[in-house]
mmCIF file of C-alpha atoms and ligand atoms in Angstrom:
data_model
loop_
_atom_site.group_PDB
_atom_site.id
_atom_site.type_symbol
_atom_site.label_atom_id
_atom_site.label_comp_id
_atom_site.label_asym_id
_atom_site.label_seq_id
_atom_site.Cartn_x
_atom_site.Cartn_y
_atom_site.Cartn_z
ATOM 1 C CA MET I 1 -16.717 8.193 16.452
ATOM 2 C CA ASP I 2 -17.263 9.541 12.935
ATOM 3 C CA ASN I 3 -14.743 12.306 13.709
ATOM 4 C CA LEU I 4 -12.105 9.695 14.457
ATOM 5 C CA LYS I 5 -13.002 7.786 11.309
ATOM 6 C CA GLU I 6 -12.882 10.979 9.309
ATOM 7 C CA LYS I 7 -9.444 11.842 10.659
ATOM 8 C CA ALA I 8 -8.118 8.369 9.825
ATOM 9 C CA PHE I 9 -9.627 8.724 6.350
ATOM 10 C CA GLN I 10 -7.983 12.118 5.743
ATOM 11 C CA ASP I 11 -4.643 10.732 7.042
ATOM 12 C CA LYS I 12 -4.874 7.986 4.442
ATOM 13 C CA ILE I 13 -5.553 10.548 1.730
ATOM 14 C CA ASP I 14 -2.651 12.720 2.915
ATOM 15 C CA GLN I 15 -0.330 9.712 2.745
ATOM 16 C CA ASP I 16 -1.537 8.938 -0.795
ATOM 17 C CA THR I 17 -3.082 5.623 0.229
ATOM 18 C CA ARG I 18 -5.839 4.664 -2.186
ATOM 19 C CA ILE I 19 -9.409 4.434 -0.947
ATOM 20 C CA GLU I 20 -11.126 1.217 -2.077
ATOM 21 C CA PRO I 21 -14.873 0.453 -2.325
ATOM 22 C CA LYS I 22 -15.128 -1.441 0.983
ATOM 23 C CA ASP I 23 -13.149 1.152 2.984
ATOM 24 C CA TRP I 24 -15.001 3.579 5.235
ATOM 25 C CA MET I 25 -15.493 6.960 3.551
ATOM 26 C CA PRO I 26 -17.392 10.137 4.447
ATOM 27 C CA GLU I 27 -20.796 10.289 2.799
ATOM 28 C CA ASN I 28 -19.866 13.514 1.012
ATOM 29 C CA TYR I 29 -16.730 11.937 -0.477
ATOM 30 C CA ARG I 30 -18.913 9.130 -1.864
ATOM 31 C CA LYS I 31 -21.406 11.657 -3.251
ATOM 32 C CA ALA I 32 -18.682 13.828 -4.788
ATOM 33 C CA LEU I 33 -17.237 10.808 -6.560
ATOM 34 C CA ILE I 34 -20.608 9.602 -7.834
ATOM 35 C CA ARG I 35 -21.256 13.120 -9.159
ATOM 36 C CA GLN I 36 -17.926 13.483 -10.949
ATOM 37 C CA ILE I 37 -17.562 9.894 -12.219
ATOM 38 C CA SER I 38 -21.137 9.721 -13.507
ATOM 39 C CA GLN I 39 -20.865 13.108 -15.250
ATOM 40 C CA HIS I 40 -17.642 11.860 -16.770
ATOM 41 C CA ALA I 41 -19.276 8.587 -17.913
ATOM 42 C CA HIS I 42 -22.199 10.480 -19.457
ATOM 43 C CA SER I 43 -19.728 12.765 -21.266
ATOM 44 C CA GLU I 44 -18.036 9.780 -22.880
ATOM 45 C CA ILE I 45 -21.375 8.322 -23.990
ATOM 46 C CA VAL I 46 -22.815 11.599 -25.308
ATOM 47 C CA GLY I 47 -19.357 12.357 -26.733
ATOM 48 C CA MET I 48 -19.878 9.526 -29.229
ATOM 49 C CA LEU I 49 -22.664 11.453 -30.967
ATOM 50 C CA PRO I 50 -20.915 14.465 -32.561
ATOM 51 C CA GLU I 51 -18.321 12.155 -34.124
ATOM 52 C CA GLY I 52 -20.699 9.295 -34.890
ATOM 53 C CA ASN I 53 -22.371 11.863 -37.111
ATOM 54 C CA TRP I 54 -19.362 11.670 -39.490
ATOM 55 C CA VAL I 55 -18.708 7.912 -39.655
ATOM 56 C CA THR I 56 -20.681 7.508 -42.885
ATOM 57 C CA ARG I 57 -19.084 10.612 -44.415
ATOM 58 C CA ALA I 58 -15.393 10.018 -43.646
ATOM 59 C CA PRO I 59 -13.329 10.872 -46.740
ATOM 60 C CA ASN I 60 -11.778 7.413 -47.149
ATOM 61 C CA LEU I 61 -11.761 3.910 -45.693
ATOM 62 C CA ARG I 62 -8.712 4.470 -43.463
ATOM 63 C CA ARG I 63 -10.311 7.568 -41.918
ATOM 64 C CA LYS I 64 -13.606 5.724 -41.478
ATOM 65 C CA VAL I 65 -11.988 2.783 -39.675
ATOM 66 C CA ALA I 66 -10.044 5.087 -37.336
ATOM 67 C CA LEU I 67 -13.107 7.210 -36.544
ATOM 68 C CA LEU I 68 -15.264 4.147 -35.900
ATOM 69 C CA ALA I 69 -12.607 2.752 -33.554
ATOM 70 C CA LYS I 70 -12.394 6.063 -31.693
ATOM 71 C CA VAL I 71 -16.153 6.211 -31.182
ATOM 72 C CA GLN I 72 -16.119 2.608 -29.938
ATOM 73 C CA ASP I 73 -13.312 3.465 -27.509
ATOM 74 C CA GLU I 74 -15.510 6.219 -26.089
ATOM 75 C CA ALA I 75 -18.310 3.712 -25.475
ATOM 76 C CA GLY I 76 -15.745 1.584 -23.634
ATOM 77 C CA HIS I 77 -14.638 4.567 -21.509
ATOM 78 C CA GLY I 78 -18.247 5.219 -20.557
ATOM 79 C CA LEU I 79 -18.631 1.601 -19.467
ATOM 80 C CA TYR I 80 -15.443 1.553 -17.316
ATOM 81 C CA LEU I 81 -16.642 4.746 -15.671
ATOM 82 C CA TYR I 82 -20.193 3.535 -15.020
ATOM 83 C CA ALA I 83 -18.626 0.394 -13.501
ATOM 84 C CA ALA I 84 -16.385 2.581 -11.277
ATOM 85 C CA ALA I 85 -19.448 4.594 -10.158
ATOM 86 C CA GLU I 86 -21.342 1.372 -9.363
ATOM 87 C CA THR I 87 -18.654 0.421 -6.802
ATOM 88 C CA LEU I 88 -19.957 3.393 -4.778
ATOM 89 C CA GLY I 89 -23.403 1.833 -4.439
ATOM 90 C CA VAL I 90 -25.312 3.594 -7.198
ATOM 91 C CA SER I 91 -27.098 1.608 -9.914
ATOM 92 C CA ARG I 92 -26.322 2.020 -13.588
ATOM 93 C CA ASP I 93 -30.019 2.127 -14.425
ATOM 94 C CA ASP I 94 -30.479 5.114 -12.112
ATOM 95 C CA LEU I 95 -27.509 6.933 -13.648
ATOM 96 C CA ILE I 96 -28.736 6.331 -17.188
ATOM 97 C CA ASP I 97 -32.199 7.462 -16.177
ATOM 98 C CA GLN I 98 -30.741 10.725 -14.818
ATOM 99 C CA LEU I 99 -28.995 11.328 -18.152
ATOM 100 C CA HIS I 100 -32.087 10.570 -20.214
ATOM 101 C CA THR I 101 -34.361 12.786 -18.132
ATOM 102 C CA GLY I 102 -31.966 15.721 -18.353
ATOM 103 C CA LYS I 103 -31.141 15.715 -14.613
ATOM 104 C CA ALA I 104 -27.487 14.756 -15.055
ATOM 105 C CA LYS I 105 -24.754 16.984 -16.408
ATOM 106 C CA TYR I 106 -22.257 15.990 -19.063
ATOM 107 C CA SER I 107 -19.467 18.016 -20.658
ATOM 108 C CA SER I 108 -20.608 21.261 -22.285
ATOM 109 C CA ILE I 109 -18.375 20.588 -25.297
ATOM 110 C CA PHE I 110 -20.651 17.923 -26.756
ATOM 111 C CA ASN I 111 -23.501 20.386 -27.245
ATOM 112 C CA TYR I 112 -21.801 22.025 -30.221
ATOM 113 C CA PRO I 113 -22.463 20.824 -33.785
ATOM 114 C CA THR I 114 -19.945 19.042 -36.032
ATOM 115 C CA ILE I 115 -20.470 20.698 -39.391
ATOM 116 C CA SER I 116 -17.317 19.827 -41.357
ATOM 117 C CA TRP I 117 -14.838 16.961 -41.678
ATOM 118 C CA ALA I 118 -12.196 19.230 -40.113
ATOM 119 C CA ASP I 119 -14.254 19.090 -36.903
ATOM 120 C CA MET I 120 -13.221 15.416 -36.555
ATOM 121 C CA GLY I 121 -9.597 16.530 -36.497
ATOM 122 C CA THR I 122 -10.220 19.496 -34.221
ATOM 123 C CA ILE I 123 -12.161 17.397 -31.714
ATOM 124 C CA GLY I 124 -9.205 14.992 -31.580
ATOM 125 C CA TRP I 125 -6.652 17.789 -31.227
ATOM 126 C CA LEU I 126 -8.444 20.199 -28.890
ATOM 127 C CA VAL I 127 -11.220 18.219 -27.182
ATOM 128 C CA ASP I 128 -9.207 15.054 -26.586
ATOM 129 C CA GLY I 129 -6.190 17.272 -25.865
ATOM 130 C CA ALA I 130 -8.125 19.107 -23.140
ATOM 131 C CA ALA I 131 -9.468 15.788 -21.873
ATOM 132 C CA ILE I 132 -5.928 14.388 -21.536
ATOM 133 C CA MET I 133 -4.730 17.486 -19.684
ATOM 134 C CA ASN I 134 -7.617 17.107 -17.245
ATOM 135 C CA GLN I 135 -7.562 13.321 -16.987
ATOM 136 C CA VAL I 136 -3.892 12.360 -16.633
ATOM 137 C CA PRO I 137 -3.902 13.715 -13.031
ATOM 138 C CA LEU I 138 -7.059 11.649 -12.395
ATOM 139 C CA CYS I 139 -4.893 8.507 -12.764
ATOM 140 C CA ARG I 140 -3.603 9.573 -9.307
ATOM 141 C CA CYS I 141 -7.086 10.196 -7.906
ATOM 142 C CA SER I 142 -7.525 8.969 -4.318
ATOM 143 C CA TYR I 143 -10.345 6.554 -5.248
ATOM 144 C CA GLY I 144 -8.860 3.306 -6.589
ATOM 145 C CA PRO I 145 -11.486 2.185 -9.138
ATOM 146 C CA TYR I 146 -11.649 5.656 -10.754
ATOM 147 C CA ALA I 147 -7.862 6.030 -10.849
ATOM 148 C CA ARG I 148 -7.389 2.596 -12.429
ATOM 149 C CA ALA I 149 -10.105 3.205 -15.047
ATOM 150 C CA MET I 150 -8.390 6.461 -15.977
ATOM 151 C CA VAL I 151 -5.063 4.769 -16.781
ATOM 152 C CA ARG I 152 -6.591 2.922 -19.701
ATOM 153 C CA VAL I 153 -8.806 5.849 -20.728
ATOM 154 C CA CYS I 154 -5.784 8.154 -20.932
ATOM 155 C CA LYS I 155 -3.782 5.752 -23.084
ATOM 156 C CA GLU I 156 -6.626 5.618 -25.571
ATOM 157 C CA GLU I 157 -7.299 9.384 -25.415
ATOM 158 C CA SER I 158 -3.681 10.001 -26.267
ATOM 159 C CA PHE I 159 -4.061 7.929 -29.421
ATOM 160 C CA HIS I 160 -7.258 9.847 -30.275
ATOM 161 C CA GLN I 161 -5.479 13.156 -29.883
ATOM 162 C CA ARG I 162 -2.773 12.090 -32.318
ATOM 163 C CA GLN I 163 -5.185 10.803 -34.932
ATOM 164 C CA GLY I 164 -7.077 14.113 -34.739
ATOM 165 C CA TYR I 165 -3.923 16.160 -35.087
ATOM 166 C CA GLU I 166 -2.877 14.050 -38.066
ATOM 167 C CA ILE I 167 -6.212 14.783 -39.803
ATOM 168 C CA LEU I 168 -5.510 18.488 -39.314
ATOM 169 C CA LEU I 169 -1.908 18.219 -40.503
ATOM 170 C CA THR I 170 -3.192 16.636 -43.712
ATOM 171 C CA LEU I 171 -5.699 19.479 -44.188
ATOM 172 C CA SER I 172 -3.012 22.063 -43.434
ATOM 173 C CA ARG I 173 -0.953 20.725 -46.372
ATOM 174 C CA GLY I 174 -3.977 20.596 -48.673
ATOM 175 C CA THR I 175 -5.838 23.006 -50.910
ATOM 176 C CA GLU I 176 -6.872 26.546 -49.973
ATOM 177 C CA ALA I 177 -10.419 25.285 -49.294
ATOM 178 C CA GLN I 178 -9.073 22.616 -46.916
ATOM 179 C CA LYS I 179 -6.961 25.197 -45.074
ATOM 180 C CA GLN I 180 -10.020 27.399 -44.688
ATOM 181 C CA MET I 181 -12.078 24.478 -43.412
ATOM 182 C CA LEU I 182 -9.349 23.860 -40.818
ATOM 183 C CA GLN I 183 -9.231 27.502 -39.670
ATOM 184 C CA ASP I 184 -13.019 27.742 -39.481
ATOM 185 C CA SER I 185 -13.165 24.613 -37.364
ATOM 186 C CA VAL I 186 -10.487 25.861 -34.935
ATOM 187 C CA ASN I 187 -12.341 29.193 -34.692
ATOM 188 C CA ARG I 188 -15.489 27.388 -33.569
ATOM 189 C CA TRP I 189 -13.912 24.867 -31.160
ATOM 190 C CA TRP I 190 -11.182 26.880 -29.408
ATOM 191 C CA TRP I 191 -13.307 28.688 -26.821
ATOM 192 C CA PRO I 192 -15.650 25.754 -26.058
ATOM 193 C CA SER I 193 -12.504 23.616 -25.491
ATOM 194 C CA LEU I 194 -11.249 26.093 -22.882
ATOM 195 C CA MET I 195 -14.675 25.870 -21.200
ATOM 196 C CA MET I 196 -14.249 22.103 -20.763
ATOM 197 C CA PHE I 197 -12.020 22.770 -17.726
ATOM 198 C CA GLY I 198 -14.997 24.217 -15.849
ATOM 199 C CA PRO I 199 -15.586 27.599 -14.191
ATOM 200 C CA SER I 200 -12.728 29.758 -12.907
ATOM 201 C CA ASP I 201 -11.352 28.657 -9.550
ATOM 202 C CA SER I 202 -13.129 31.533 -7.806
ATOM 203 C CA ASP I 203 -16.496 30.266 -9.166
ATOM 204 C CA SER I 204 -15.884 26.540 -8.748
ATOM 205 C CA PRO I 205 -17.868 25.348 -5.708
ATOM 206 C CA HIS I 206 -16.402 21.825 -5.648
ATOM 207 C CA SER I 207 -12.709 22.407 -6.336
ATOM 208 C CA ALA I 208 -11.381 23.124 -2.827
ATOM 209 C CA GLN I 209 -12.933 20.036 -1.224
ATOM 210 C CA SER I 210 -12.166 17.799 -4.211
ATOM 211 C CA MET I 211 -8.533 18.864 -4.060
ATOM 212 C CA ALA I 212 -8.335 18.298 -0.287
ATOM 213 C CA TRP I 213 -9.647 14.764 -0.944
ATOM 214 C CA LYS I 214 -7.233 14.370 -3.879
ATOM 215 C CA ILE I 215 -10.065 13.579 -6.264
ATOM 216 C CA LYS I 216 -8.770 16.518 -8.308
ATOM 217 C CA ARG I 217 -5.027 17.169 -8.222
ATOM 218 C CA PHE I 218 -5.014 20.545 -9.996
ATOM 219 C CA SER I 219 -7.512 23.378 -10.182
ATOM 220 C CA ASN I 220 -9.625 24.183 -13.254
ATOM 221 C CA ASP I 221 -7.586 27.326 -14.021
ATOM 222 C CA GLU I 222 -4.222 25.581 -13.605
ATOM 223 C CA LEU I 223 -5.166 22.892 -16.107
ATOM 224 C CA ARG I 224 -6.692 25.413 -18.527
ATOM 225 C CA GLN I 225 -3.448 27.421 -18.465
ATOM 226 C CA ARG I 226 -1.352 24.312 -19.155
ATOM 227 C CA PHE I 227 -3.616 23.498 -22.079
ATOM 228 C CA VAL I 228 -3.295 26.970 -23.620
ATOM 229 C CA ASP I 229 0.495 26.837 -23.199
ATOM 230 C CA ALA I 230 0.646 23.451 -24.944
ATOM 231 C CA CYS I 231 -1.599 24.438 -27.864
ATOM 232 C CA VAL I 232 0.211 27.531 -29.082
ATOM 233 C CA ASP I 233 3.149 25.705 -30.711
ATOM 234 C CA GLN I 234 0.873 22.984 -32.060
ATOM 235 C CA ALA I 235 -1.264 25.671 -33.735
ATOM 236 C CA ARG I 236 1.845 27.242 -35.235
ATOM 237 C CA ILE I 237 2.826 23.927 -36.835
ATOM 238 C CA LEU I 238 -0.660 23.642 -38.325
ATOM 239 C CA GLY I 239 -0.457 27.202 -39.616
ATOM 240 C CA VAL I 240 -3.717 28.168 -37.889
ATOM 241 C CA THR I 241 -4.487 31.247 -35.825
ATOM 242 C CA LEU I 242 -6.054 30.681 -32.413
ATOM 243 C CA PRO I 243 -9.049 33.055 -32.331
ATOM 244 C CA ASP I 244 -7.942 35.194 -29.398
ATOM 245 C CA PRO I 245 -6.393 38.643 -29.959
ATOM 246 C CA ASP I 246 -5.264 38.705 -26.299
ATOM 247 C CA LEU I 247 -3.201 35.542 -26.576
ATOM 248 C CA LYS I 248 0.427 36.475 -25.938
ATOM 249 C CA TRP I 249 3.493 35.216 -24.094
ATOM 250 C CA ASN I 250 3.971 36.721 -20.644
ATOM 251 C CA GLU I 251 7.661 36.603 -19.792
ATOM 252 C CA GLU I 252 7.090 37.341 -16.107
ATOM 253 C CA ARG I 253 4.516 34.601 -15.567
ATOM 254 C CA GLY I 254 6.230 32.155 -17.894
ATOM 255 C CA HIS I 255 2.824 31.422 -19.454
ATOM 256 C CA TYR I 256 0.598 32.658 -22.246
ATOM 257 C CA ASP I 257 -1.973 35.285 -21.270
ATOM 258 C CA PHE I 258 -5.337 34.738 -22.909
ATOM 259 C CA GLY I 259 -8.674 36.527 -23.266
ATOM 260 C CA GLU I 260 -11.770 36.339 -21.084
ATOM 261 C CA ILE I 261 -13.977 33.284 -21.568
ATOM 262 C CA ASP I 262 -17.638 33.977 -22.322
ATOM 263 C CA TRP I 263 -19.004 32.540 -19.063
ATOM 264 C CA ASP I 264 -22.599 33.417 -20.005
ATOM 265 C CA GLU I 265 -22.308 31.118 -22.977
ATOM 266 C CA PHE I 266 -20.745 28.408 -20.772
ATOM 267 C CA TRP I 267 -23.563 28.464 -18.194
ATOM 268 C CA GLN I 268 -26.241 28.609 -20.910
ATOM 269 C CA VAL I 269 -24.843 25.421 -22.428
ATOM 270 C CA VAL I 270 -24.433 23.736 -19.026
ATOM 271 C CA LYS I 271 -28.052 24.573 -18.163
ATOM 272 C CA GLY I 272 -29.325 22.870 -21.309
ATOM 273 C CA HIS I 273 -29.606 25.784 -23.745
ATOM 274 C CA GLY I 274 -26.643 25.086 -26.030
ATOM 275 C CA PRO I 275 -27.010 24.584 -29.793
ATOM 276 C CA CYS I 276 -27.403 20.775 -29.573
ATOM 277 C CA ASN I 277 -28.452 19.869 -25.995
ATOM 278 C CA LYS I 278 -31.979 18.825 -26.967
ATOM 279 C CA ASP I 279 -30.863 16.873 -30.010
ATOM 280 C CA ARG I 280 -28.122 15.026 -28.093
ATOM 281 C CA ILE I 281 -30.496 13.751 -25.408
ATOM 282 C CA GLU I 282 -33.179 12.775 -27.928
ATOM 283 C CA THR I 283 -30.630 10.851 -30.003
ATOM 284 C CA ARG I 284 -29.239 9.166 -26.891
ATOM 285 C CA VAL I 285 -32.693 8.105 -25.658
ATOM 286 C CA LYS I 286 -33.594 6.740 -29.099
ATOM 287 C CA ALA I 287 -30.340 4.738 -29.268
ATOM 288 C CA TYR I 288 -31.108 3.299 -25.822
ATOM 289 C CA GLU I 289 -34.646 2.353 -26.806
ATOM 290 C CA ASP I 290 -33.514 0.849 -30.110
ATOM 291 C CA GLY I 291 -31.008 -1.284 -28.173
ATOM 292 C CA ALA I 292 -33.621 -2.749 -25.811
ATOM 293 C CA TRP I 293 -33.801 -6.034 -27.755
ATOM 294 C CA VAL I 294 -30.032 -6.535 -27.354
ATOM 295 C CA ARG I 295 -30.273 -6.122 -23.569
ATOM 296 C CA GLU I 296 -33.310 -8.436 -23.440
ATOM 297 C CA ALA I 297 -31.573 -11.102 -25.544
ATOM 298 C CA ALA I 298 -28.393 -10.915 -23.413
ATOM 299 C CA THR I 299 -30.407 -11.209 -20.182
ATOM 300 C CA ALA I 300 -32.469 -14.137 -21.534
ATOM 301 C CA TYR I 301 -29.271 -15.923 -22.599
ATOM 302 C CA ALA I 302 -27.605 -15.326 -19.211
ATOM 303 C CA GLU I 303 -30.686 -16.672 -17.411
ATOM 304 C CA LYS I 304 -30.782 -19.750 -19.647
ATOM 305 C CA GLN I 305 -27.090 -20.444 -18.995
ATOM 306 C CA ALA I 306 -27.597 -20.036 -15.238
ATOM 307 C CA LYS I 307 -30.500 -22.546 -15.294
ATOM 308 C CA ARG I 308 -28.437 -25.015 -17.324
ATOM 309 C CA LYS I 309 -25.610 -24.767 -14.774
ATOM 310 C CA GLU I 310 -28.102 -25.325 -11.924
ATOM 311 C CA LYS I 311 -29.390 -28.514 -13.589
ATOM 312 C CA VAL I 312 -25.851 -29.882 -14.072
ATOM 313 C CA ALA I 313 -25.022 -29.161 -10.412
HETATM 314 N N1 BYC G 1 -19.526 21.053 -18.724
HETATM 315 O O1 BYC G 1 -17.123 23.189 -9.067
HETATM 316 P P1 BYC G 1 -16.869 22.771 -10.492
HETATM 317 C C1 BYC G 1 -14.019 13.554 -22.741
HETATM 318 C C2 BYC G 1 -20.249 21.790 -13.728
HETATM 319 S S1 BYC G 1 -15.241 13.635 -21.641
HETATM 320 C C3 BYC G 1 -20.618 20.801 -17.987
HETATM 321 O O2 BYC G 1 -15.606 23.258 -11.093
HETATM 322 P P2 BYC G 1 -15.831 20.064 -10.486
HETATM 323 C C4 BYC G 1 -14.197 13.046 -24.087
HETATM 324 C C5 BYC G 1 -19.817 20.845 -12.625
HETATM 325 O O3 BYC G 1 -20.161 19.536 -12.940
HETATM 326 C C6 BYC G 1 -14.956 15.176 -20.801
HETATM 327 N N2 BYC G 1 -20.670 21.026 -16.652
HETATM 328 O O4 BYC G 1 -16.973 21.176 -10.585
HETATM 329 C C7 BYC G 1 -15.204 12.164 -24.394
HETATM 330 C C8 BYC G 1 -20.553 21.417 -11.456
HETATM 331 O O5 BYC G 1 -21.942 21.050 -11.538
HETATM 332 P P3 BYC G 1 -22.699 20.216 -10.348
HETATM 333 C C9 BYC G 1 -15.474 15.120 -19.415
HETATM 334 C C10 BYC G 1 -19.545 21.498 -16.075
HETATM 335 O O6 BYC G 1 -16.479 18.737 -10.584
HETATM 336 C C11 BYC G 1 -15.396 11.745 -25.688
HETATM 337 C C12 BYC G 1 -20.511 22.919 -11.714
HETATM 338 O O7 BYC G 1 -20.302 23.069 -13.111
HETATM 339 N N3 BYC G 1 -14.381 15.058 -18.485
HETATM 340 O O8 BYC G 1 -13.034 13.999 -22.337
HETATM 341 O O9 BYC G 1 -14.935 20.327 -9.315
HETATM 342 C C13 BYC G 1 -14.573 12.247 -26.707
HETATM 343 C C14 BYC G 1 -19.391 23.612 -10.949
HETATM 344 O O10 BYC G 1 -18.089 23.194 -11.429
HETATM 345 C C15 BYC G 1 -18.368 21.742 -16.797
HETATM 346 C C16 BYC G 1 -14.594 14.833 -17.202
HETATM 347 O O11 BYC G 1 -15.715 14.658 -16.780
HETATM 348 C C17 BYC G 1 -18.381 21.498 -18.184
HETATM 349 N N4 BYC G 1 -17.311 21.730 -18.955
HETATM 350 O O12 BYC G 1 -14.942 20.316 -11.803
HETATM 351 C C18 BYC G 1 -13.554 13.097 -26.397
HETATM 352 C C19 BYC G 1 -13.369 14.782 -16.330
HETATM 353 N N5 BYC G 1 -17.435 22.206 -15.935
HETATM 354 O O13 BYC G 1 -22.089 18.846 -10.330
HETATM 355 C C20 BYC G 1 -13.347 13.515 -25.095
HETATM 356 C C21 BYC G 1 -13.674 14.601 -14.883
HETATM 357 C C22 BYC G 1 -18.008 22.255 -14.735
HETATM 358 O O14 BYC G 1 -22.481 20.954 -9.076
HETATM 359 N N6 BYC G 1 -14.320 15.735 -14.304
HETATM 360 N N7 BYC G 1 -19.282 21.835 -14.816
HETATM 361 O O15 BYC G 1 -24.147 20.170 -10.773
HETATM 362 C C23 BYC G 1 -13.639 16.799 -13.800
HETATM 363 O O16 BYC G 1 -12.426 16.881 -13.847
HETATM 364 C C24 BYC G 1 -14.440 17.861 -13.100
HETATM 365 O O17 BYC G 1 -15.715 17.344 -12.802
HETATM 366 C C25 BYC G 1 -14.583 19.192 -13.922
HETATM 367 C C26 BYC G 1 -15.479 20.145 -13.094
HETATM 368 C C27 BYC G 1 -13.226 19.828 -14.112
HETATM 369 C C28 BYC G 1 -15.255 18.927 -15.271
#
């Protein structure tokens, strides 16, 4: 019976029919989605921290307003994604608990420190740039609620990428010290940005199945290559050097060749031993605890309203 259901399910996927929450789905499809969507949601929420760190130190009011708005957008992305995960039968409290107890993964990139203002520009250019490359295909993901959430996320990410690039353009036309700050920032963020796409295809345990289910539309290496190809001209316009001596155009492949990623560093960070993993989780837990009174007040108000409605009825 399940075999028949599974065949009908795969036929739907092959015909690009969206799967919706109440449709039958294999248990492993549900689990794969909960895993990816929740990791994605956690990444958006933890992703607020490295930039939030600079809100009070933005160089002028316009920059401060834009940065604050970007960080708020990321909170919104986290909420759409938690809501999409909840349609699969998992509770938000459980997901948040997994993040706070260190059981859940989130993107490796957010475990690196933001030590200069240029990092706000570089995160927009490279980190949001990598995110867009990875996430635009997710708008065509086979699971409806995730795909629909991604449409809005991608529109906002695109705006973030441009505001980051504009920060860097301004620095690139500035003083020698500003140009150096820009180059130093790109030196630190280039390789971690390439790691955002995940392990090489040959070391990616989930890719084949996720692609067969059209959760992922392209492999980690395909998207990483597209990202490198897109960045080279953008770096040239900024007048920065990408820190990879092996980066060069390959006429035969029609792509840029690039150097070997330090996979030891990647797995160290993923396993919790990056420069900021501990600090990020501690800050996140504190923010959650400090916000308890807001959740309590909102719940008390909702309960009061519900009782009032009951009385009227
Ligand atoms: N960092 O078989 P694989 C953002 C894990 S937010 C940490 O290739 P998959 C933004 C992977 O989870 C950016 N862990 O897995 C926010 C798996 O572990 P488990 C987040 C990583 O799922 C604010 C194991 O390694 N974007 O853009 O097929 C401001 C094996 O990997 C990483 C998303 O989440 C990593 N970099 O492919 C600015 C997008 N890479 O679960 C920007 C949606 C891999 O077996 N997610 N791992 O314990 C995806 O597209 C896919 O999940 C990935 C990984 C490409 C990330």
